[in-house]
Coordinates of C-alpha atoms and ligand atoms in Angstrom, one line a residue:
M1 CA -12.8 16.9 -99.1
P2 CA -10.4 14.9 -97.0
P3 CA -7.8 17.1 -95.3
A4 CA -4.7 17.5 -97.4
I5 CA -1.8 15.1 -96.3
P6 CA 1.6 16.8 -96.0
E7 CA 4.2 15.2 -98.2
K8 CA 6.4 14.3 -95.5
V9 CA 5.3 13.2 -92.0
T10 CA 7.6 12.4 -89.3
V11 CA 6.0 10.2 -86.8
T12 CA 7.5 9.8 -83.4
A13 CA 5.9 8.2 -80.2
N14 CA 5.7 11.6 -78.5
P15 CA 7.2 14.6 -80.4
T16 CA 6.8 17.1 -77.4
P17 CA 6.8 15.1 -74.2
T18 CA 6.2 16.5 -70.8
V19 CA 9.2 16.0 -68.6
G20 CA 8.7 16.4 -64.9
V21 CA 11.4 17.5 -62.5
L22 CA 11.2 16.2 -59.0
A23 CA 11.0 19.4 -57.0
L24 CA 11.1 18.2 -53.4
Q25 CA 14.6 19.6 -53.0
G26 CA 17.7 20.3 -55.2
D27 CA 18.7 22.3 -58.3
V28 CA 15.3 22.1 -60.1
R29 CA 15.3 25.4 -62.0
E30 CA 18.6 24.5 -63.9
H31 CA 17.1 21.3 -65.2
V32 CA 13.8 22.9 -66.2
R33 CA 15.8 25.4 -68.3
V34 CA 18.0 22.9 -70.0
L35 CA 15.0 20.6 -70.7
E36 CA 12.9 23.4 -72.2
D37 CA 16.0 24.2 -74.5
S38 CA 16.0 20.6 -75.4
G39 CA 12.5 20.4 -76.8
A40 CA 10.5 19.2 -73.8
R41 CA 7.6 20.7 -71.9
T42 CA 8.3 20.7 -68.3
L43 CA 6.4 20.3 -65.1
T44 CA 7.6 20.4 -61.5
V45 CA 6.6 17.4 -59.6
R46 CA 5.9 17.3 -55.9
R47 CA 2.7 15.3 -55.7
P48 CA 1.4 12.0 -57.1
D49 CA -1.1 13.8 -59.4
E50 CA 1.8 15.9 -61.0
L51 CA 3.8 12.7 -61.4
E52 CA 0.8 11.2 -63.2
R53 CA 1.0 14.0 -65.9
A54 CA 4.8 13.5 -66.6
D55 CA 6.0 11.3 -69.5
G56 CA 9.4 11.3 -68.1
L57 CA 11.1 12.5 -65.0
V58 CA 14.5 14.1 -63.8
I59 CA 15.6 13.6 -60.3
P60 CA 18.0 16.6 -59.7
G61 CA 21.1 16.9 -57.6
G62 CA 20.8 18.1 -54.0
E63 CA 20.9 16.0 -51.0
S64 CA 19.5 12.5 -51.2
T65 CA 18.9 12.2 -47.4
T66 CA 16.6 15.2 -47.5
M67 CA 15.1 14.2 -50.8
W68 CA 14.3 10.7 -49.4
R69 CA 12.7 12.2 -46.2
L70 CA 10.7 14.6 -48.2
A71 CA 9.6 12.0 -50.7
R72 CA 8.4 9.9 -47.8
S73 CA 6.5 12.7 -46.1
F74 CA 4.9 13.8 -49.4
D75 CA 3.8 10.1 -50.0
M76 CA 6.0 10.1 -53.3
L77 CA 8.1 7.1 -52.7
E78 CA 5.6 4.4 -53.7
P79 CA 4.2 6.3 -56.7
L80 CA 7.7 6.9 -58.0
R81 CA 8.6 3.2 -57.7
K82 CA 5.4 2.3 -59.5
R83 CA 6.1 4.7 -62.5
V84 CA 9.7 3.3 -62.6
E85 CA 8.4 -0.2 -62.6
A86 CA 5.9 0.7 -65.3
G87 CA 8.7 1.9 -67.6
M88 CA 8.6 5.7 -67.2
P89 CA 12.0 7.2 -68.4
V90 CA 13.8 8.7 -65.5
Y91 CA 17.2 10.5 -65.4
G92 CA 18.9 11.0 -62.0
S93 CA 21.8 13.4 -61.5
C94 CA 24.1 13.1 -58.4
A95 CA 21.5 12.9 -55.6
G96 CA 19.1 11.7 -58.2
M97 CA 21.5 8.9 -59.2
I98 CA 21.5 7.9 -55.4
M99 CA 17.6 7.9 -55.5
L100 CA 17.7 5.5 -58.5
A101 CA 20.2 3.0 -57.0
D102 CA 18.9 -0.4 -55.8
T103 CA 21.6 -0.2 -53.1
I104 CA 23.5 2.6 -51.5
L105 CA 26.6 2.7 -49.4
D106 CA 27.4 5.4 -46.7
G107 CA 23.8 6.4 -46.5
V108 CA 22.2 7.5 -43.2
D109 CA 20.4 5.1 -41.0
G110 CA 17.3 3.8 -42.8
Q111 CA 18.0 5.8 -46.0
E112 CA 15.7 4.4 -48.7
T113 CA 15.7 5.0 -52.4
V114 CA 13.2 4.8 -55.3
G115 CA 15.5 2.1 -56.8
G116 CA 15.2 0.5 -60.3
L117 CA 18.8 0.7 -61.4
A118 CA 20.7 -2.6 -60.4
M119 CA 23.7 -0.8 -59.1
T120 CA 25.4 -0.1 -55.8
V121 CA 26.2 3.5 -55.4
R122 CA 28.5 5.2 -52.7
R123 CA 27.4 8.5 -51.4
N124 CA 30.1 11.4 -51.2
A125 CA 32.6 8.8 -52.7
F126 CA 35.3 11.1 -54.0
G127 CA 36.3 12.2 -50.4
R128 CA 36.6 15.4 -48.6
Q129 CA 39.8 16.8 -50.3
V130 CA 38.0 16.5 -53.7
D131 CA 34.5 17.4 -52.6
S132 CA 33.9 19.2 -55.9
F133 CA 35.9 18.9 -59.1
E134 CA 35.6 19.0 -62.8
A135 CA 36.8 16.5 -65.3
D136 CA 36.2 15.6 -68.9
V137 CA 34.5 12.3 -69.2
R138 CA 33.9 10.3 -72.5
I139 CA 30.3 9.2 -72.6
D140 CA 29.3 6.4 -74.9
G141 CA 27.5 7.7 -77.9
F142 CA 28.9 11.3 -77.6
A143 CA 31.4 12.3 -80.1
D144 CA 33.3 14.6 -77.8
P145 CA 34.1 14.3 -74.0
F146 CA 31.7 15.8 -71.6
H147 CA 33.0 18.5 -69.3
A148 CA 31.5 17.1 -66.0
V149 CA 31.0 19.0 -62.7
F150 CA 31.1 16.7 -59.6
I151 CA 29.8 18.3 -56.3
R152 CA 30.0 15.9 -53.3
A153 CA 29.2 13.2 -55.9
P154 CA 28.6 9.6 -55.6
W155 CA 30.3 7.0 -57.7
V156 CA 28.9 3.7 -58.9
E157 CA 30.7 0.9 -57.0
S158 CA 29.3 -2.0 -59.0
V159 CA 26.6 -2.8 -61.5
G160 CA 24.4 -5.7 -62.4
E161 CA 24.5 -7.4 -65.7
A162 CA 21.5 -5.4 -67.0
V163 CA 23.3 -2.0 -66.6
D164 CA 25.3 -0.4 -69.5
V165 CA 28.3 1.7 -68.3
L166 CA 28.3 4.8 -70.3
G167 CA 31.2 6.6 -68.6
R168 CA 34.1 6.5 -66.1
V169 CA 36.5 9.0 -64.6
E170 CA 39.7 8.7 -66.6
T171 CA 42.4 10.3 -64.6
G172 CA 43.5 10.9 -61.0
P173 CA 42.9 8.7 -57.9
A174 CA 39.4 7.7 -58.8
A175 CA 40.3 6.7 -62.4
G176 CA 38.1 3.9 -63.6
R177 CA 35.2 4.7 -61.3
I178 CA 31.8 4.6 -63.1
V179 CA 29.9 7.9 -63.3
A180 CA 27.4 7.4 -66.0
V181 CA 25.0 4.5 -66.6
R182 CA 21.8 3.3 -68.2
Q183 CA 19.5 0.4 -67.6
G184 CA 16.5 0.3 -70.0
Q185 CA 14.6 3.6 -69.4
L186 CA 16.7 4.7 -66.5
L187 CA 19.7 7.0 -67.0
A188 CA 22.0 8.3 -64.2
T189 CA 25.1 10.4 -63.9
S190 CA 27.3 11.3 -60.9
F191 CA 27.8 14.7 -62.4
H192 CA 25.6 17.8 -63.0
P193 CA 25.2 18.5 -66.7
E194 CA 22.6 21.2 -66.0
L195 CA 25.4 23.4 -64.7
T196 CA 27.7 23.4 -67.8
G197 CA 25.7 24.7 -70.7
D198 CA 26.2 21.5 -72.5
A199 CA 22.7 20.1 -73.2
R200 CA 23.8 16.7 -74.7
V201 CA 22.8 14.6 -71.6
H202 CA 19.4 16.3 -71.5
R203 CA 18.8 16.0 -75.2
F204 CA 19.6 12.3 -75.0
F205 CA 17.2 11.9 -72.2
V206 CA 14.5 13.9 -74.0
D207 CA 15.0 11.4 -76.9
M208 CA 14.5 8.6 -74.5
V209 CA 11.3 10.1 -73.4
K210 CA 10.2 10.6 -77.0
G211 CA 10.9 6.9 -77.7
L212 CA 13.8 7.7 -80.0
S213 CA 16.7 6.3 -78.1
Ligands
LIG1 N1 26.1 14.2 -51.5 C1 24.8 14.4 -52.0 C2 23.9 13.2 -51.5 O1 24.4 12.3 -50.8 C3 24.6 14.5 -53.4 C4 25.3 15.7 -54.0 C5 24.8 16.3 -55.1 O2 23.6 15.9 -55.6 N2 25.3 17.3 -55.7 O3 22.8 13.3 -51.7

């Protein structure tokens, strides 16, 4: 007897993907929690063999100079670049956005990135007076504005043609500055959605890893 076929089968590329969180430095645990609430299995990634097991990757916020130095000493830069080139979905938040940028401004001497997103990102762009602030940002594809928390955040100074701008600061001295982008399988935000209890960015990213968006 052949096995009974259920009446309705939903076929997706990968219904329960394993999403890695780069765990060299930064707010790893917060991302793990939101990703698990968003339907992903999670894995902390410090070594190339762990990266191999991930279907997608989150690069958290933290300090991009430290993350870069650790990625270099853990021999992770090249493996990360290779997976990005091979089309792995990656979401970078804040320092993670810096890590995904092809070009950075106000980096430290010699600071390298993983790259992949055709954009120029300025570190600590919002200035000392407004080191940290919160603002509602409209994100393309989200019905309601996203309450965004910025902590010594970068902004996107300019983007290449292949990059979709998903959100900008709307008010204040930085109005118009780009803070959310997507290029193919790479997603980045200047802000920290893992801190606000709003899982829409993570759910969107998990859908990207599932091959649904
Ligand atoms: N200013 C940090 C950097 O340059 C980023 C801050 C953050 O991730 N919250 O890496």
